[in-house]
mmCIF file of C-alpha atoms in Angstrom:
data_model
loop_
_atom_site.group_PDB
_atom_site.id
_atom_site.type_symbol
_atom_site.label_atom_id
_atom_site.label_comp_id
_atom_site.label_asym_id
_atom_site.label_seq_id
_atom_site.Cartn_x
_atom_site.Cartn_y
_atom_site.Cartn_z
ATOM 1 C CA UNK A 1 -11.474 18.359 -56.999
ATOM 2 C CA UNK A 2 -12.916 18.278 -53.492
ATOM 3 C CA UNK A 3 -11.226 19.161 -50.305
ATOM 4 C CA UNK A 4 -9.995 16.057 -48.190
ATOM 5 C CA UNK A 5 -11.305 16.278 -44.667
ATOM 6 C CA UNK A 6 -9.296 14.762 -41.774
ATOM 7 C CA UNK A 7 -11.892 12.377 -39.617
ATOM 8 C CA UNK A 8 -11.608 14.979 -37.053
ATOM 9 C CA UNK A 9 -12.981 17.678 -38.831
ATOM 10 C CA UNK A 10 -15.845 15.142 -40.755
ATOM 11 C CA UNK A 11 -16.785 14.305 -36.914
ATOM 12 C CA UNK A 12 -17.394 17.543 -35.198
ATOM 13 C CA UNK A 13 -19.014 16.428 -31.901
ATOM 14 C CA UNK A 14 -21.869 14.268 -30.380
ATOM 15 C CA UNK A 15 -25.405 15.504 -30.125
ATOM 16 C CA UNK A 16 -26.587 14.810 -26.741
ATOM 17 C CA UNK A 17 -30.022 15.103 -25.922
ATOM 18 C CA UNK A 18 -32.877 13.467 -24.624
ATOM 19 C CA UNK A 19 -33.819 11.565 -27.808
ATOM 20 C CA UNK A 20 -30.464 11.096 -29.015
ATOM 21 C CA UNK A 21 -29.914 9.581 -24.790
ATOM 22 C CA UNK A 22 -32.373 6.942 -25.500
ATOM 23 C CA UNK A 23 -31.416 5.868 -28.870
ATOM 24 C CA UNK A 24 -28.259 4.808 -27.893
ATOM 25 C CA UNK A 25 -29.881 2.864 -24.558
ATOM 26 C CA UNK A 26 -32.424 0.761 -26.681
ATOM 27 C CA UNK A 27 -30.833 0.578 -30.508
ATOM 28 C CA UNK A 28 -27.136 1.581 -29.817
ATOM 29 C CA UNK A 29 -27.274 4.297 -32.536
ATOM 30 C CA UNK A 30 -25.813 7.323 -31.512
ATOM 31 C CA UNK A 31 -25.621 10.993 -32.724
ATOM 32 C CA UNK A 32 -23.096 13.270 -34.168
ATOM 33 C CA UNK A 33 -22.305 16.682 -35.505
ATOM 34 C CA UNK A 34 -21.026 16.561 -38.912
ATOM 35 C CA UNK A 35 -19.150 18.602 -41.618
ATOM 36 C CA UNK A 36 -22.102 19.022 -44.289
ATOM 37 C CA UNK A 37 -19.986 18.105 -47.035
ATOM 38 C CA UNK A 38 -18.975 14.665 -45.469
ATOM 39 C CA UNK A 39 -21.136 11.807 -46.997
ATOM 40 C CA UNK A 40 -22.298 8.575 -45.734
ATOM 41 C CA UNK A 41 -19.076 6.504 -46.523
ATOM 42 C CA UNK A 42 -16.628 9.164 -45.217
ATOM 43 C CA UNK A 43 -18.802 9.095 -41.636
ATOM 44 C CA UNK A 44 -18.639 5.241 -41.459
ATOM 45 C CA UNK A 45 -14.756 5.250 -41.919
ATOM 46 C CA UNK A 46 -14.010 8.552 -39.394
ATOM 47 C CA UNK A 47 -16.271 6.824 -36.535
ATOM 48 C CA UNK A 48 -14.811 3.604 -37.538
ATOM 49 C CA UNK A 49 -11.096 4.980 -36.932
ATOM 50 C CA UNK A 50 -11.670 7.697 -34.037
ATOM 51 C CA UNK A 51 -13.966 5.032 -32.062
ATOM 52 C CA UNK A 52 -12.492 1.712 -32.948
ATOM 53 C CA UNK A 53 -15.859 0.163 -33.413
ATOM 54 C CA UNK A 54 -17.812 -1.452 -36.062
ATOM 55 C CA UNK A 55 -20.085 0.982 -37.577
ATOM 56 C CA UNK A 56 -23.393 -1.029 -39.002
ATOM 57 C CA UNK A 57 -25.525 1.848 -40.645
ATOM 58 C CA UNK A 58 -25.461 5.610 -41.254
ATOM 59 C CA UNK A 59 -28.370 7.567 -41.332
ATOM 60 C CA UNK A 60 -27.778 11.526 -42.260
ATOM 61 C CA UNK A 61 -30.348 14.554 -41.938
ATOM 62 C CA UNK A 62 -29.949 18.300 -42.998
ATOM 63 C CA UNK A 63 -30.976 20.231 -39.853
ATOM 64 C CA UNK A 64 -32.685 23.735 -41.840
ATOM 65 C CA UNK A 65 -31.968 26.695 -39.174
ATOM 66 C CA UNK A 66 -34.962 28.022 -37.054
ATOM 67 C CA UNK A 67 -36.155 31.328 -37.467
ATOM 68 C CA UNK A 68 -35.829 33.205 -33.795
ATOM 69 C CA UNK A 69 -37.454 36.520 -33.218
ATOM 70 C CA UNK A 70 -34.816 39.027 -31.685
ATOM 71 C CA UNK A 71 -35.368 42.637 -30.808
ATOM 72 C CA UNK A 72 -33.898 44.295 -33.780
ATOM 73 C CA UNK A 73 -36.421 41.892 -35.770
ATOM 74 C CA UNK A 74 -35.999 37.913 -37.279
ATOM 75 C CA UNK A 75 -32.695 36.315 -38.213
ATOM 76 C CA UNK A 76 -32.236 32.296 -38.714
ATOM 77 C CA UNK A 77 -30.061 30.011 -36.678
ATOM 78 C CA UNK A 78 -27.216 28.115 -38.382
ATOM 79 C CA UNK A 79 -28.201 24.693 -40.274
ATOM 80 C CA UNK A 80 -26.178 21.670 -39.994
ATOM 81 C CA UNK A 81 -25.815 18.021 -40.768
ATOM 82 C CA UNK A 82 -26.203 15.486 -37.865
ATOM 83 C CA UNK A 83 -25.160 11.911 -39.143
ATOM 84 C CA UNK A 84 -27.150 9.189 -36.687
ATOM 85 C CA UNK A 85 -24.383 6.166 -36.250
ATOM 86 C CA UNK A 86 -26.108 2.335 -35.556
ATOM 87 C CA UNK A 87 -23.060 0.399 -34.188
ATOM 88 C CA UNK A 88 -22.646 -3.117 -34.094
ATOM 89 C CA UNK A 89 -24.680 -4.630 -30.922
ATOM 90 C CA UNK A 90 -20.904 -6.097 -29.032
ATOM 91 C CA UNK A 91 -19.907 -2.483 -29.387
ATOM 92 C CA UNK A 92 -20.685 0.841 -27.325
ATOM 93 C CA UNK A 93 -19.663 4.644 -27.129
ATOM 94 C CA UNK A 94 -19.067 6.039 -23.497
ATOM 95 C CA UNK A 95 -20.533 9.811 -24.507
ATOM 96 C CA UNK A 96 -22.955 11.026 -21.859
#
């Protein structure tokens, strides 16, 4: 039986970056942090409730960790799951 995750732990934080800046200026989709075990559904209903606005799409991607050099030789930055959120066009997210 899976573990129940409260919407504040499915919705870690918001990814703000350039791209991520102008998606939510010209298609009002907007960038999160997830839990990787959360799933499409379970993103829709934790933006839905922390936000109070009407989620329209969810679009999730599996961020694989970079290798970075470091003196004592290679290790790999953590990977993580960053859920992009489309929100209906009357509603908006004040993030950045």
């Amino acid at each position: 039986m899976p573990v129940q995750l409260h919407d504040t732990e499915v919705i870690k934080a918001p990814v703000i970056s350039e791209k991520s800046t102008f998606l939510a200026s010209v298609r009002n989709a907007y960038c999160f942090e997830v839990a990787k075990s959360a799933d499409k559904p379970r993103i829709k209903a934790a933006i839905e409730k922390l936000y109070n606005v009407k989620v329209l799409e969810v679009r999730t991607v599996n961020v694989v960790g970079k290798p970075k050099r470091t003196r004592s030789g290679y290790k790999t930055t953590a990977a993580w799951k960053k859920a992009i959120v489309i929100l209906h066009q009357d509603n908006k997210l004040d993030l950045f």
